[in-house]
Amino acid sequence: MGVLRPEGSLPARVYWVRRAVVVLVLVLVVVLAVFGVRALLGGGGDDAAAPTGGATTPAPTEEETTDGTPACEPGAIGLEMSADATTYPEGQLPTFTIRITNTGGTPCLLDAGDAQRQVLITSGSDRIWASTDCATGETLQLLLAPDQADERQVQWDRARSVEGCAPDQPQAQPGTYQAVLALGGVSTQPVVFGLE
């Protein structure tokens, strides 16, 4: 079977040129349609690198979130702490439940990471242990609506600690202790408990 050649009154070259033009026009239409759809969906060009409010949005700063939520003022932070017992027999570890509440009238942002949120245990004037002494410094950004609370637990291993997290600190002795929670310039009343 021979090569298919155009038939008509004009030279064959004219028909081939016309076919090539039609094919090129079709290709251009398809390319333009693809770019048009990508532009409408926001997925093309350098614009795709711009933040759109989704996963590419920068992380919030300590002062405010990307939508302008302010940091919690000390007057809008409510702190509560309780111990799971009043006396701990030898070998039992004291566990404290801490509750952080936005007592203000608007949403606010609060860093409640281990380096910011401190549980301090003392006995008289003796500083025994602080949860911040060996904290890693990681942030825990809480976005709290009005009256919204975040609750978590902190456990003490009954060993003393010092700022800088020096190792091999001695165990706390039997006696009466008190624990205070502090965060963002606010602190709780002491929680008194005993170790046996």
PDB file of C-alpha atoms in Angstrom, residues 82-85 87-89 91-97 121 129 153-159 177 179 193-195:
ATOM      1  CA  SER A  82      -3.414  19.653  92.126  1.00  0.00           C
ATOM      2  CA  ALA A  83      -1.527  16.620  93.417  1.00  0.00           C
ATOM      3  CA  ASP A  84      -2.876  13.094  93.085  1.00  0.00           C
ATOM      4  CA  ALA A  85      -2.258  12.465  96.801  1.00  0.00           C
ATOM      5  CA  THR A  87       1.129  11.817 101.198  1.00  0.00           C
ATOM      6  CA  TYR A  88       3.373   9.582  99.101  1.00  0.00           C
ATOM      7  CA  PRO A  89       4.733   6.333 100.547  1.00  0.00           C
ATOM      8  CA  GLY A  91       8.571   4.475  96.007  1.00  0.00           C
ATOM      9  CA  GLN A  92       5.406   6.328  94.927  1.00  0.00           C
ATOM     10  CA  LEU A  93       6.014   9.261  92.568  1.00  0.00           C
ATOM     11  CA  PRO A  94       4.085  12.512  93.036  1.00  0.00           C
ATOM     12  CA  THR A  95       2.014  13.417  89.992  1.00  0.00           C
ATOM     13  CA  PHE A  96       0.579  16.886  89.485  1.00  0.00           C
ATOM     14  CA  THR A  97      -2.292  17.824  87.187  1.00  0.00           C
ATOM     15  CA  ILE A 121       9.094  22.098  94.606  1.00  0.00           C
ATOM     16  CA  TRP A 129      13.324  20.461  92.206  1.00  0.00           C
ATOM     17  CA  GLN A 153       0.325  16.013  84.000  1.00  0.00           C
ATOM     18  CA  VAL A 154       3.825  16.505  85.407  1.00  0.00           C
ATOM     19  CA  GLN A 155       5.499  13.762  87.457  1.00  0.00           C
ATOM     20  CA  TRP A 156       8.362  14.202  89.917  1.00  0.00           C
ATOM     21  CA  ASP A 157      10.831  11.329  90.254  1.00  0.00           C
ATOM     22  CA  ARG A 158      11.627  12.387  93.868  1.00  0.00           C
ATOM     23  CA  ALA A 159      15.212  13.348  92.937  1.00  0.00           C
ATOM     24  CA  TYR A 177       6.992  19.825 100.577  1.00  0.00           C
ATOM     25  CA  ALA A 179       4.750  22.721  94.764  1.00  0.00           C
ATOM     26  CA  PHE A 193       2.207  17.254 100.230  1.00  0.00           C
ATOM     27  CA  GLY A 194       4.365  14.848 102.153  1.00  0.00           C
ATOM     28  CA  LEU A 195       6.952  12.194 101.311  1.00  0.00           C
TER      29      LEU A 195
END
